Coordinates of C-alpha atoms in Angstrom, one line a residue:
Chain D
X19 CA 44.7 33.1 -49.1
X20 CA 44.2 31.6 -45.7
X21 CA 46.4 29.0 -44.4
X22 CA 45.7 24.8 -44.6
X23 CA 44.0 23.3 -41.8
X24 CA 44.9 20.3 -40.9
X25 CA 42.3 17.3 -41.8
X26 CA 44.5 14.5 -40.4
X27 CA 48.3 13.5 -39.3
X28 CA 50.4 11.3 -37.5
X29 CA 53.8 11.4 -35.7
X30 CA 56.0 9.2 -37.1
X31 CA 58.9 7.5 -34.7
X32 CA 60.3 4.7 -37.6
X33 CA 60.9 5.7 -41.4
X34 CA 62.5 4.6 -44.3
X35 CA 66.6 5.4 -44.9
X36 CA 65.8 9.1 -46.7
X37 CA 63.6 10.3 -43.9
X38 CA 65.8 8.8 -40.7
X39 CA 67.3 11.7 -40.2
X40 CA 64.1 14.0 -39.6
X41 CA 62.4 11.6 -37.1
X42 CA 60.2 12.3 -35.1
X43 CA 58.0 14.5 -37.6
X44 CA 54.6 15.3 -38.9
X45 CA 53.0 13.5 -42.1
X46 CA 49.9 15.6 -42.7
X47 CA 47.0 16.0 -45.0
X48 CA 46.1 19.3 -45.3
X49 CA 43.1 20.7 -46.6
X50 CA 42.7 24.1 -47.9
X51 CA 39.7 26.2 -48.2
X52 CA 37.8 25.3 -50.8
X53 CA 38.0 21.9 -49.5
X54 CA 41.3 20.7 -51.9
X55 CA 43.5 18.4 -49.6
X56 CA 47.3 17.2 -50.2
X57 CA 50.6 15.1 -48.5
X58 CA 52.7 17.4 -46.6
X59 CA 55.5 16.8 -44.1
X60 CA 55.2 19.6 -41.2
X61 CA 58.2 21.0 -39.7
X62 CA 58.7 22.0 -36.9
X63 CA 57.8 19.3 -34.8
X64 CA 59.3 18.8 -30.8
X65 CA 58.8 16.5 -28.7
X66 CA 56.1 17.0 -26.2
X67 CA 54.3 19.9 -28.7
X68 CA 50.4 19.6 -29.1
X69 CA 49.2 18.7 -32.7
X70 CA 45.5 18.4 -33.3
X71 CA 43.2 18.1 -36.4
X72 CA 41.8 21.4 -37.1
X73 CA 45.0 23.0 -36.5
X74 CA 46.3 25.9 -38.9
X75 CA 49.2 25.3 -41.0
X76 CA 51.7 28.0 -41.4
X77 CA 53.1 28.7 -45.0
X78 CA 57.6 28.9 -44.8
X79 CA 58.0 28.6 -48.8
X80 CA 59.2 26.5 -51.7
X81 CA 61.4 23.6 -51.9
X82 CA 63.9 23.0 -54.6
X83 CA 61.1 21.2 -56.5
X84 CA 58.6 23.8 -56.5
X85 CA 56.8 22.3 -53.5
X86 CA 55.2 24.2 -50.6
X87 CA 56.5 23.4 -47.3
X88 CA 54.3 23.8 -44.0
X89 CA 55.4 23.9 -40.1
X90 CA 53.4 23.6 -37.2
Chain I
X23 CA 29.3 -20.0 -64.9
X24 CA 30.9 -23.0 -63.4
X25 CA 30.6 -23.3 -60.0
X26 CA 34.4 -23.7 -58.5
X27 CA 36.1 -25.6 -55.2
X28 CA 39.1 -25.3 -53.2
X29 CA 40.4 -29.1 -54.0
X30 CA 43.8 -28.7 -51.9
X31 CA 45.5 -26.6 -49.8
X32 CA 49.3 -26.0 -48.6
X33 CA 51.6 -23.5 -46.4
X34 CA 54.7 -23.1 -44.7
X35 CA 54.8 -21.5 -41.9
X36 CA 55.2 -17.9 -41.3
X37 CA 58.1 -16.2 -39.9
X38 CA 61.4 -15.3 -40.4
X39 CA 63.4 -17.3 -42.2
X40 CA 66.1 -15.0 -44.2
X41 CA 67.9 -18.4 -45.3
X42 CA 64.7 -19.8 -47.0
X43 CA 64.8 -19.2 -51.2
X44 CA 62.1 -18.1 -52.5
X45 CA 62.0 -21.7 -54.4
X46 CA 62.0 -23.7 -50.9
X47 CA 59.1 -22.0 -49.8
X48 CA 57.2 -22.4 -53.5
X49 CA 58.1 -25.9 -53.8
X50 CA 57.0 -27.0 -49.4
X51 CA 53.8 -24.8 -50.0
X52 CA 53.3 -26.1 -53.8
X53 CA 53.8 -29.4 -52.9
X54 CA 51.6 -29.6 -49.7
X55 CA 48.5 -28.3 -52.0
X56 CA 48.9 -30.9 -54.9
X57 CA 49.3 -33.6 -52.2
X58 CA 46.4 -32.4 -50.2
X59 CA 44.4 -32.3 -53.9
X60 CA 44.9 -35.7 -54.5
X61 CA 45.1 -35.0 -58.1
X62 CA 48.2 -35.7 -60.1
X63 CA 50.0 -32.6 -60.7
X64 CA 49.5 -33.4 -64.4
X65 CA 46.1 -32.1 -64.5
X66 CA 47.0 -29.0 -63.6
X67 CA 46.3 -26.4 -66.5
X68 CA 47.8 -23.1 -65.2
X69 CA 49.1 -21.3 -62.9
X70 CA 48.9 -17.7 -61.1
X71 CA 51.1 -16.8 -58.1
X72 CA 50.9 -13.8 -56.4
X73 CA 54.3 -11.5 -55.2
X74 CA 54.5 -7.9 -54.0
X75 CA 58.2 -7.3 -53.9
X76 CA 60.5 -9.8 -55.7
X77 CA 62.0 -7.2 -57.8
X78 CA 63.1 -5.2 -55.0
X79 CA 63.9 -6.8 -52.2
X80 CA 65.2 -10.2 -54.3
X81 CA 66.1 -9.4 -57.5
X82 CA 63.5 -11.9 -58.6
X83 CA 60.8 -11.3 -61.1
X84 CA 59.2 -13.7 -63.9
X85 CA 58.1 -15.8 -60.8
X86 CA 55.5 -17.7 -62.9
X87 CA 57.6 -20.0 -64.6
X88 CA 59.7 -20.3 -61.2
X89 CA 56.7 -22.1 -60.0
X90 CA 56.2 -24.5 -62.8
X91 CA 59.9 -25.7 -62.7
X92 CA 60.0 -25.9 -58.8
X93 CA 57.0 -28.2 -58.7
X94 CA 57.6 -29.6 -62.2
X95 CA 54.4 -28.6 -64.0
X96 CA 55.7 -28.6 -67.5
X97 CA 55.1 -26.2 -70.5
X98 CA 51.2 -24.7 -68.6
X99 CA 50.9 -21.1 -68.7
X100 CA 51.9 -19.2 -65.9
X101 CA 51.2 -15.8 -64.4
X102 CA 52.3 -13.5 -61.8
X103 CA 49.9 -11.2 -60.4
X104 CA 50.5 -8.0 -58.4
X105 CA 48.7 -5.6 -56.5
X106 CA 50.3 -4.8 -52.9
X107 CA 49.0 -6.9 -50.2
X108 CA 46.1 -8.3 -52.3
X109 CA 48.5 -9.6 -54.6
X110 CA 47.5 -13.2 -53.9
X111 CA 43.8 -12.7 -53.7
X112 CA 44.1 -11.0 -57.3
X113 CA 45.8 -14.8 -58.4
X114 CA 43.2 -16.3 -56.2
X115 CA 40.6 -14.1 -59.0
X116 CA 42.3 -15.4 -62.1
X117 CA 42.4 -18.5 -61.1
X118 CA 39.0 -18.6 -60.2
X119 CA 37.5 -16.6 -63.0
X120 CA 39.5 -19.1 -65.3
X121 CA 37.8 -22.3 -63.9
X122 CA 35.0 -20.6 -63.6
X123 CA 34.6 -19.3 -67.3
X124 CA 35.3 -22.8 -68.9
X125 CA 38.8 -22.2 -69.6
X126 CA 40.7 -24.5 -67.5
X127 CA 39.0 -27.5 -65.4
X128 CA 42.0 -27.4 -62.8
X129 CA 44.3 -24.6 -61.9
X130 CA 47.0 -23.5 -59.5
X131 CA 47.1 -20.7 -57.1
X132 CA 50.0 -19.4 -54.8
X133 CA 51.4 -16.5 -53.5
X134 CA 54.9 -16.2 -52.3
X135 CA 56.7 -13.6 -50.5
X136 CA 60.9 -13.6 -48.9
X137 CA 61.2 -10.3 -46.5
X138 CA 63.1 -10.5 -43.9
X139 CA 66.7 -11.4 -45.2
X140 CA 66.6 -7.3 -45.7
X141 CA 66.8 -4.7 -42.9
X142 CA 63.5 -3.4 -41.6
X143 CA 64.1 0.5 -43.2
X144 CA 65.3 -1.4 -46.9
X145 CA 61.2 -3.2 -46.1
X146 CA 59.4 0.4 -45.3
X147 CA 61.3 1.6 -47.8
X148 CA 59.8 -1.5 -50.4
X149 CA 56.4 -1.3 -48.9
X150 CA 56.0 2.4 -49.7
X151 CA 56.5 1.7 -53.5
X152 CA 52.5 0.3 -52.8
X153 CA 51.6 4.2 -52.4
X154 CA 51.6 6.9 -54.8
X155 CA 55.7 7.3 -54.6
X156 CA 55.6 10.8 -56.4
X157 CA 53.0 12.6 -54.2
X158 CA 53.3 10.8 -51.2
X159 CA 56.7 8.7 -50.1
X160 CA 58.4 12.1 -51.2
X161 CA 56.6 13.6 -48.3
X162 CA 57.7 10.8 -46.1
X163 CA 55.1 8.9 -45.5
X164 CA 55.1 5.4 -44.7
X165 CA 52.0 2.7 -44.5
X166 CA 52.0 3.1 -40.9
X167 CA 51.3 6.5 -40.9
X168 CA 49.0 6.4 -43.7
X169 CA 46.9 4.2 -41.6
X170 CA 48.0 6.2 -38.5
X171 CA 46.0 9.1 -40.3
X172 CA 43.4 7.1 -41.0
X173 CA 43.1 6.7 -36.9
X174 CA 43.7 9.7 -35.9
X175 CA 40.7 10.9 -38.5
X176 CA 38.4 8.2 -37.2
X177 CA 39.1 8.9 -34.0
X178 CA 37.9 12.8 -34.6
X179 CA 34.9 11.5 -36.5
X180 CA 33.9 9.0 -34.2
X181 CA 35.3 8.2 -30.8
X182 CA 39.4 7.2 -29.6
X183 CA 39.8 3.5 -30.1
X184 CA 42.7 2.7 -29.4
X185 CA 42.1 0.4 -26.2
X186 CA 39.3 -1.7 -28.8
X187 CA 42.7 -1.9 -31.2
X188 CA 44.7 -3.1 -28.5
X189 CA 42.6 -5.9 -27.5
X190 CA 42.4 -7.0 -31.8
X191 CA 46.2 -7.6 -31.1
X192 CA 45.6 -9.3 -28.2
X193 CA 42.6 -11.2 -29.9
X194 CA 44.6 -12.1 -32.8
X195 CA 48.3 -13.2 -30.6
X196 CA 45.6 -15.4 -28.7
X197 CA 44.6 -17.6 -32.0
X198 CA 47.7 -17.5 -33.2
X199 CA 49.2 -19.3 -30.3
X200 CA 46.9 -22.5 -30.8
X201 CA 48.0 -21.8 -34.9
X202 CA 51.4 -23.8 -35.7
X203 CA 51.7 -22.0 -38.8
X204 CA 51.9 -18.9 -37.2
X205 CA 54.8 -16.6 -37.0
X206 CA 53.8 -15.0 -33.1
X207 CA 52.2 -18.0 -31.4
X208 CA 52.7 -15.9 -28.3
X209 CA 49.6 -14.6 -26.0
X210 CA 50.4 -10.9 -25.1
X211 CA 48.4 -9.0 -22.4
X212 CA 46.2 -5.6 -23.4
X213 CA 48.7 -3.3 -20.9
X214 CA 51.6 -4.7 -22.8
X215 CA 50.3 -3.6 -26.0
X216 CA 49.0 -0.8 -24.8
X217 CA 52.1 0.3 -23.3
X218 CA 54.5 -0.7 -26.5
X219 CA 56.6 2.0 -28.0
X220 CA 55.2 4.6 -30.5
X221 CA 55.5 3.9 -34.4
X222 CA 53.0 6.6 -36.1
X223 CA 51.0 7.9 -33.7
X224 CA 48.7 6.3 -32.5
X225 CA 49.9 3.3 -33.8
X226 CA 52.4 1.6 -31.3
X227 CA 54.6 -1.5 -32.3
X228 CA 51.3 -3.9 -31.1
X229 CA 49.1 -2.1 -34.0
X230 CA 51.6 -2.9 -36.5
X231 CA 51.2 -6.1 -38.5
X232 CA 54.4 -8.1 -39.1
X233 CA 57.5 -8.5 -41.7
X234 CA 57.1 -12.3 -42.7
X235 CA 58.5 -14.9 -45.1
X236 CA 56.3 -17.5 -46.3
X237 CA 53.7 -19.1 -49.0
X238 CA 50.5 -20.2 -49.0
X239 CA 49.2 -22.3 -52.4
X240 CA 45.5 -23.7 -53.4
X241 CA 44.2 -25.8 -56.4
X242 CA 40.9 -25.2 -57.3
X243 CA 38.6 -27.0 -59.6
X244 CA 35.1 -27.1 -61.0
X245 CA 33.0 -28.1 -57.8
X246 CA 32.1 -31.3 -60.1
X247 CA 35.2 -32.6 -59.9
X248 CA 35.6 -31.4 -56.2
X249 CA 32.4 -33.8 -55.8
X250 CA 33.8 -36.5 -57.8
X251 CA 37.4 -36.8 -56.0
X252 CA 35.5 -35.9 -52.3
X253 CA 38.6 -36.2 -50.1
X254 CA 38.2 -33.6 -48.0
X255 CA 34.5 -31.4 -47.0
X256 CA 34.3 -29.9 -50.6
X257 CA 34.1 -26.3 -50.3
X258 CA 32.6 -24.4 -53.2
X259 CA 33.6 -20.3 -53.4
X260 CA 30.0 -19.0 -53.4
X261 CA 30.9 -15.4 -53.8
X262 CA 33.9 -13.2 -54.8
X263 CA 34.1 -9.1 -55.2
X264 CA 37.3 -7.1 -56.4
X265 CA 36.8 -2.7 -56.2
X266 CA 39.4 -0.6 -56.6
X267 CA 39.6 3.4 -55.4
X268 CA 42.4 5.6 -55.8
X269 CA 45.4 5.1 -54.8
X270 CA 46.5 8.0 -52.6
X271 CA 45.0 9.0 -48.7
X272 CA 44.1 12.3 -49.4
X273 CA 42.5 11.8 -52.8
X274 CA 39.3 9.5 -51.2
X275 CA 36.4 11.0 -50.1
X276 CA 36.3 9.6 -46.5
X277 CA 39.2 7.5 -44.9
X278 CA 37.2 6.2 -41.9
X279 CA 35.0 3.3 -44.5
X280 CA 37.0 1.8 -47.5
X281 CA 35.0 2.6 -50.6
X282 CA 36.7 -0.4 -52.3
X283 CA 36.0 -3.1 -49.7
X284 CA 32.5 -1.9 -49.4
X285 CA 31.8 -2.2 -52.6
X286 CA 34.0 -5.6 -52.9
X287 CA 31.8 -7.3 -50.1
X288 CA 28.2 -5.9 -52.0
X289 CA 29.4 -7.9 -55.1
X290 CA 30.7 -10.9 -53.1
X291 CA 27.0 -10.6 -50.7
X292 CA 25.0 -10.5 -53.6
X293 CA 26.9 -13.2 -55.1
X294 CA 26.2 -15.5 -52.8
X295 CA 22.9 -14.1 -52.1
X296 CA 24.0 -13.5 -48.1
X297 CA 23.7 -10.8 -45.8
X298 CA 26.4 -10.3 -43.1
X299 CA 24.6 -11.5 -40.8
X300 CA 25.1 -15.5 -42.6
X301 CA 29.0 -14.9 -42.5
X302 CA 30.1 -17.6 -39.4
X303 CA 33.4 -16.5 -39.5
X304 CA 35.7 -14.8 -41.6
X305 CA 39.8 -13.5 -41.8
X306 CA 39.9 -10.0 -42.3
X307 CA 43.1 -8.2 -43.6
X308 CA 44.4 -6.0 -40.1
X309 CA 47.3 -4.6 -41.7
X310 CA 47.2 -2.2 -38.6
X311 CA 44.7 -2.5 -35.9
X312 CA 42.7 0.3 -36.8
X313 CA 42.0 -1.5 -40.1
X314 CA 40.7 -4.2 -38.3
X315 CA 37.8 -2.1 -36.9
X316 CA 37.2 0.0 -40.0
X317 CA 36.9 -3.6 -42.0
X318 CA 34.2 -5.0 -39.4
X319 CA 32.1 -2.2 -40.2
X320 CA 33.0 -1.9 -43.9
X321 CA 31.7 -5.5 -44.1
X322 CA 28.4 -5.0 -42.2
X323 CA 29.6 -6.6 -39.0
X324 CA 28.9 -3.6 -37.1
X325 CA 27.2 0.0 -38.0
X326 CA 30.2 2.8 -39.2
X327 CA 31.3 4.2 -35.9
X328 CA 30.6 0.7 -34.2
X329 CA 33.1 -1.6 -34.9
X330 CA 35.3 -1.5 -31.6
X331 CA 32.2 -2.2 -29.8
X332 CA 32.0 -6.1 -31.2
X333 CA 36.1 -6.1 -29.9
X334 CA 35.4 -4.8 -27.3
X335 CA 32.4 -7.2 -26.1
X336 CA 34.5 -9.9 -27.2
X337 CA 32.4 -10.9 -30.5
X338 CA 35.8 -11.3 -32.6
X339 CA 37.3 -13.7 -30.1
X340 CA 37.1 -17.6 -31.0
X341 CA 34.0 -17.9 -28.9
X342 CA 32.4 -15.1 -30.0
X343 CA 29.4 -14.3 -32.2
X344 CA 31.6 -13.5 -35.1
X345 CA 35.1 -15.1 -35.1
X346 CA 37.7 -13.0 -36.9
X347 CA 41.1 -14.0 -37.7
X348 CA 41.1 -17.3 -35.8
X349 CA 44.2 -18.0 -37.9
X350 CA 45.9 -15.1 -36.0
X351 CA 45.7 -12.6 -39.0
X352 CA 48.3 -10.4 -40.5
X353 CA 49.1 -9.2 -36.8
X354 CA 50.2 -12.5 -35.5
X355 CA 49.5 -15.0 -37.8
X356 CA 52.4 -13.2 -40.1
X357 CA 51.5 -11.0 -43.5
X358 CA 53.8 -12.1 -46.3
X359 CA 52.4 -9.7 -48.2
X360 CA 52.0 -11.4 -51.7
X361 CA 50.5 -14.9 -50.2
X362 CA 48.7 -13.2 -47.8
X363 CA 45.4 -13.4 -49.2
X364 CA 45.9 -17.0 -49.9
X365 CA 46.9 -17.8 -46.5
X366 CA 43.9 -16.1 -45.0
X367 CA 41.8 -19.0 -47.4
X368 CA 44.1 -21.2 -46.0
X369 CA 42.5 -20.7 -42.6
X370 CA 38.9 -20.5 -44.1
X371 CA 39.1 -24.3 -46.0
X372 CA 41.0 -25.2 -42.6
X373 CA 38.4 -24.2 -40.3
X374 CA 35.0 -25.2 -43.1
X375 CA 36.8 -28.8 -43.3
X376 CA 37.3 -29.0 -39.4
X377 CA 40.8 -29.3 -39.2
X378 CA 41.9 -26.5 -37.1
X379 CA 42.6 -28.6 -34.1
X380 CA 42.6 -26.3 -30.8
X381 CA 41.3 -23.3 -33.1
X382 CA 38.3 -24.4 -33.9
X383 CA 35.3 -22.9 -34.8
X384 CA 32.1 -24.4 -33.4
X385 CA 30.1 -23.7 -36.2
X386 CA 32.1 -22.9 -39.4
X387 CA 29.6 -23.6 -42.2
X388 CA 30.0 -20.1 -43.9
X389 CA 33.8 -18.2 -44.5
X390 CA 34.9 -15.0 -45.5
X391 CA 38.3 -13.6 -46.6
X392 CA 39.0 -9.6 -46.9
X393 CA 41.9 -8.8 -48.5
X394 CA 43.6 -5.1 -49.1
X395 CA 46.1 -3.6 -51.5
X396 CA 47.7 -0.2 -50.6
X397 CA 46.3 2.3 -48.8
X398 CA 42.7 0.4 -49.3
X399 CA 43.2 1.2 -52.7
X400 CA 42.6 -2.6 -53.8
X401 CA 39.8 -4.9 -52.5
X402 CA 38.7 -8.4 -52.7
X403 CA 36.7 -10.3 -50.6
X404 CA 35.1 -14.1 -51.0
X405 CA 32.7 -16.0 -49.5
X406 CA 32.7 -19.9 -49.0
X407 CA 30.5 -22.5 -48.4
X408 CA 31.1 -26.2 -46.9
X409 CA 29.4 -28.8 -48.8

């Protein structure tokens, strides 16, 4: 299965108390092939990096909850 | 149907105020509108007051009855309404559905909201509970990045903006600095809010509407009493729409148009058998400057792609060919979120009866009010008329 593209994001500079300690990063809706799109934060965000819509996604696994997790 | 009017008005003024209770602000704003009504409070049937976030960030529910023993209304009925930041509008709908239907003759409407007694992550933190919390605060998103993605889309699908969104901050800092109600009555210039610090890309602080205390109440009655009593210019609400869509970002089918508001404004056009074109004026809920843009477009203002073209020819300003948020809208005017719709009526009665002093209008025959919940996931828009 080919990787999420990404449909839209921002980078975020201000969060709320469970999410402080990850700023900056990427919120993200990503949209698979078939069209199918859903919430994701992308790791692997720097300072200065290039994001733009259209971008691939690249798969790193599962979270605890059985969530997928994307980077950059 | 019974055709209804906004008899009286009342607000406090926006800002911050951490040691204001919730039942100072209920009883200046409460007491302002039964004054300005000229009825005696006696005649009032019921009430509905709109709050977002009394639970959580005050401890408060049940506000209803709060209402009725601040301003002494005896045994009435009483209801809170919520729905995010169209919390008040949705009170503004009972209460006008319930004159409207025969029920009551004479009803109160208010919305109250106490913010910034809290720190500003404990308020993101609040806000997000407006979004889906399971699929999407768990990701860490906040409403500035939801709308922040909505940007970044439209800016793909149509053209970058963000200079048109600067100058709705500067458009709206303007009005609010002739509005004494207003929370920011402070002009800014388009490099400084161009240049302000990064919140979600590409939203910087200056696209970001504000954290605000205050309340805004109405009283509204059939339009034959509004005739009989005759105070003030009567004005009659000639049109009112409420949509809904779903309530996450990446569930809607586009997220550069609100489904909801356009379908909110068709029921509220049709209504009032008006084309957008008729509309003199009208507040419009810029949660985020982007919002601003997608909203003049959503209502007809402007074709979809098109809307930063009437900012940027200076169509929104107070001398322009459509006057938006004149009050100084959620950006400066201040958005306390649950009396936020009222307070953007506020403005419309203001400017339809004439009383907006350096503010306004030249010709304000015809208002409208746009009012959002969530992440566009609520709508409701009205229309009204000066007698």
């Amino acid at each position: 299965m080919k990787n999420p593209i990404i449909y839209t994001y921002s980078i975020l500079y201000s969060t709320f108390p469970a999410f402080t300690d990850k700023l900056p990063y990427v919120s993200a809706i990503l949209e698979r092939e078939d069209g199918t799109k859903f919430p994701s934060l992308l790791e692997g965000f720097n300072e200065g990096m290039e994001v733009e819509i259209g971008q691939e996604a690249k798969f790193l696994g599962m979270d605890e909850n059985g969530q997928e997790i994307y980077s950059l | 149907m019974r055709s209804v009017s906004i008899i009286g008005i009342g607000e406090t003024r926006m800002g911050r105020f951490p040691d204001r209770s919730i039942r100072d602000m209920i009883l200046e704003a409460g007491t302002k509108a039964i004054n300005d009504s000229g009825i005696d409070k006696k005649s009032i049937e019921a009430v509905y007051l709109g709050n977002f976030d009394g639970q959580q960030l005050c401890g408060q529910g049940h506000m209803g009855p709060l209402v009725s023993e601040v301003l002494d209304l005896g045994n009435i009925p009483t209801v809170r309404t919520e729905g995010a930041c169209a919390s008040g509008s949705l009170a503004f709908r009972m209460g006008l559905t319930a004159v409207m239907s025969g029920m009551y003759d004479i009803v109160l409407v208010g919305g109250v909201e106490k913010m910034t007694h809290r720190a500003t992550d404990d308020v993101t933190e609040a806000l997000v509970s407006a979004m889906d919390y399971e699929l999407e605060a768990t990701q860490g998103f906040t409403f500035p990045a939801n709308f922040a993605m909505m940007a970044n889309r439209y800016f793909y699908e149509y053209r970058n903006v963000k200079k048109e969104m600067a100058m709705c901050a500067v458009n709206a800092h303007r009005n609010a600095s002739l509005n004494p109600d207003a929370q920011m009555p402070k002009e800014i210039t388009l490099e400084k809010a161009l240049a302000a610090s990064p919140i979600a890309t590409p939203l910087s602080l200056f696209d970001c509407s504000l954290v605000t205390d205050g309340a805004a109440f109405l009283v509204l009655a059939t339009t034959e009493i509004a005739k009989k009593i005759k105070k003030h210019r009567v004005v009659e609400v000639i049109g009112s729409g409420h949509a809904g869509d779903n309530i996450t970002l990446f569930s809607k089918k586009a997220i550069t148009s609100f489904s909801a508001a356009k379908l909110a404004a068709k029921q509220a056009y049709n209504q009032a058998n008006l084309k957008p074109a008729d509309i003199d004026f009208a507040e419009v809920h810029d949660c985020f400057t982007i919002t601003q843009i997608i909203n003049i477009e959503d209502l007809g203002f402007a074709e979809p792609g098109y809307g930063a073209d009437l900012v940027a020819e200076g169509g929104i300003a107070l001398e322009g060919k459509k006057p938006i948020n004149s009050s100084g809208g959620l950006k400066a005017k201040g958005h306390p979120i649950g009396a936020t719709g009222l307070s953007q009526i506020f403005e419309v009665v203001t400017q339809l009866r004439g009383d907006a002093g350096q503010r306004q209008l030249k010709k304000a025959d015809i208002g409208l009010t746009h009012n959002l919940g969530g992440t566009a996931a609520t709508c409701v828009i009205n229309i009204f008329r000066g007698l």
